[in-house]
């Protein structure tokens, strides 16, 4: 990438992070481009659609979650490790209004840029889930796809109920009780 194109790319990411944090993932892409000092065409050359931009913005957080899953694979308590990782996903998804909804819709669209992030997340979660299942702490019929959808649904419910900061944790605990054999 040319130096000027790289600068534009970085400015777009910076402005998108800010816009998504302030206005949610439905923030105006035209405003993102304008605040970055570029035209909307430049934004679309770098990011062909909203999900591509979201994927780039959240890529660092996904990498952090993947690294955390690798750390948790060594945990002596596999079920606790899985729960901790799921809790971190809820926390991440709740950082940006609309992210949980976008992740849920992207899970049904394999061609989506956001869905490309979900492949590594599913693999990471599957490894943690398998350890928890092999330890006997989690039912064998639980799938990582279901857990990730539930996790995003919990984040969405918490987003819709901002006056109850403990809701996500309560819902996650209720969900996890249903995982036990």
CSV table of N, CA, C and O in Angstrom, one decimal, residues 3 6 9 17 20 22-23 33-34 52 59 75-76 79 86 91 107-109 112 116-117 119 124 137 142 161 167 176:
chain,number,residue,atom,x,y,z
A,3,UNK,N,2.1,5.0,0.7
A,3,UNK,CA,2.1,5.7,2.0
A,3,UNK,C,0.9,6.5,2.3
A,3,UNK,O,0.3,6.5,3.3
A,6,UNK,N,-2.0,4.2,2.9
A,6,UNK,CA,-1.9,3.6,4.3
A,6,UNK,C,-2.4,4.7,5.3
A,6,UNK,O,-3.0,4.3,6.3
A,9,UNK,N,-6.1,4.8,5.2
A,9,UNK,CA,-6.6,3.6,5.8
A,9,UNK,C,-6.6,3.7,7.4
A,9,UNK,O,-7.6,3.5,8.0
A,17,UNK,N,-13.6,3.7,14.6
A,17,UNK,CA,-13.6,3.3,16.0
A,17,UNK,C,-14.3,4.4,16.9
A,17,UNK,O,-15.2,4.1,17.7
A,20,UNK,N,-18.1,4.5,15.9
A,20,UNK,CA,-18.8,3.3,16.4
A,20,UNK,C,-19.0,3.3,17.9
A,20,UNK,O,-20.0,2.9,18.4
A,22,UNK,N,-19.2,6.1,19.7
A,22,UNK,CA,-20.1,7.2,20.1
A,22,UNK,C,-21.5,6.9,19.6
A,22,UNK,O,-22.5,7.2,20.3
A,23,UNK,N,-21.7,6.4,18.3
A,23,UNK,CA,-23.0,6.3,17.7
A,23,UNK,C,-23.4,4.9,17.4
A,23,UNK,O,-24.5,4.7,16.9
A,33,UNK,N,-15.9,8.9,6.7
A,33,UNK,CA,-15.0,9.4,5.7
A,33,UNK,C,-14.7,10.9,5.8
A,33,UNK,O,-13.5,11.3,5.7
A,34,UNK,N,-15.7,11.7,6.0
A,34,UNK,CA,-15.5,13.1,6.2
A,34,UNK,C,-14.6,13.4,7.3
A,34,UNK,O,-13.6,14.2,7.2
A,52,UNK,N,-17.0,-5.0,6.4
A,52,UNK,CA,-15.5,-5.0,6.2
A,52,UNK,C,-14.9,-4.0,7.1
A,52,UNK,O,-13.8,-4.3,7.7
A,59,UNK,N,-10.8,-6.1,14.6
A,59,UNK,CA,-9.8,-7.2,14.4
A,59,UNK,C,-8.9,-7.3,15.6
A,59,UNK,O,-8.5,-8.4,16.0
A,75,UNK,N,-5.6,-23.8,31.5
A,75,UNK,CA,-6.3,-23.7,32.8
A,75,UNK,C,-6.6,-25.1,33.4
A,75,UNK,O,-7.0,-26.0,32.7
A,76,UNK,N,-6.3,-25.3,34.7
A,76,UNK,CA,-6.6,-26.5,35.3
A,76,UNK,C,-8.1,-26.8,35.4
A,76,UNK,O,-8.6,-27.9,35.7
A,79,UNK,N,-14.0,-25.8,32.6
A,79,UNK,CA,-15.3,-25.1,32.5
A,79,UNK,C,-15.1,-23.7,32.9
A,79,UNK,O,-15.7,-22.8,32.3
A,86,UNK,N,-16.1,-16.7,27.5
A,86,UNK,CA,-17.5,-16.3,27.0
A,86,UNK,C,-17.8,-14.9,27.7
A,86,UNK,O,-18.4,-14.1,27.0
A,91,UNK,N,-18.3,-8.9,27.1
A,91,UNK,CA,-17.8,-7.6,27.4
A,91,UNK,C,-17.4,-6.9,26.1
A,91,UNK,O,-17.7,-5.7,25.9
A,107,UNK,N,-23.3,-14.3,11.4
A,107,UNK,CA,-23.0,-15.8,11.6
A,107,UNK,C,-23.8,-16.6,10.6
A,107,UNK,O,-23.5,-17.7,10.3
A,108,UNK,N,-24.8,-16.0,9.9
A,108,UNK,CA,-25.6,-16.7,8.9
A,108,UNK,C,-25.2,-16.4,7.5
A,108,UNK,O,-25.7,-16.9,6.6
A,109,UNK,N,-24.2,-15.5,7.4
A,109,UNK,CA,-23.7,-15.1,6.1
A,109,UNK,C,-22.2,-15.4,5.9
A,109,UNK,O,-21.4,-14.6,6.4
A,112,UNK,N,-19.7,-12.8,4.6
A,112,UNK,CA,-19.6,-11.5,5.3
A,112,UNK,C,-18.1,-11.4,5.8
A,112,UNK,O,-17.6,-12.4,6.3
A,116,UNK,N,-15.9,-13.9,8.6
A,116,UNK,CA,-14.5,-14.4,8.5
A,116,UNK,C,-13.8,-14.3,9.9
A,116,UNK,O,-12.9,-15.1,10.1
A,117,UNK,N,-14.2,-13.4,10.7
A,117,UNK,CA,-13.6,-13.3,12.1
A,117,UNK,C,-14.2,-14.5,12.9
A,117,UNK,O,-13.5,-14.9,13.8
A,119,UNK,N,-14.7,-17.6,12.1
A,119,UNK,CA,-14.1,-18.9,12.0
A,119,UNK,C,-13.0,-19.1,13.0
A,119,UNK,O,-13.1,-20.1,13.8
A,124,UNK,N,-11.3,-21.4,18.3
A,124,UNK,CA,-10.8,-21.1,19.7
A,124,UNK,C,-11.8,-21.6,20.7
A,124,UNK,O,-11.5,-22.3,21.7
A,137,UNK,N,-17.9,-31.4,32.7
A,137,UNK,CA,-18.5,-30.3,33.2
A,137,UNK,C,-19.6,-29.7,32.3
A,137,UNK,O,-20.4,-28.9,32.7
A,142,UNK,N,-23.7,-29.8,23.5
A,142,UNK,CA,-23.6,-28.3,23.4
A,142,UNK,C,-22.6,-28.0,22.2
A,142,UNK,O,-21.5,-28.6,22.1
A,161,UNK,N,-30.8,-3.0,27.7
A,161,UNK,CA,-31.2,-2.7,29.1
A,161,UNK,C,-30.1,-2.1,29.8
A,161,UNK,O,-29.5,-2.6,30.8
A,167,UNK,N,-27.2,-7.4,34.3
A,167,UNK,CA,-28.0,-8.3,33.5
A,167,UNK,C,-27.2,-9.3,32.7
A,167,UNK,O,-27.5,-10.5,32.7
A,176,UNK,N,-25.3,-20.8,31.5
A,176,UNK,CA,-24.3,-21.8,31.8
A,176,UNK,C,-24.8,-23.0,32.7
A,176,UNK,O,-24.3,-24.1,32.6
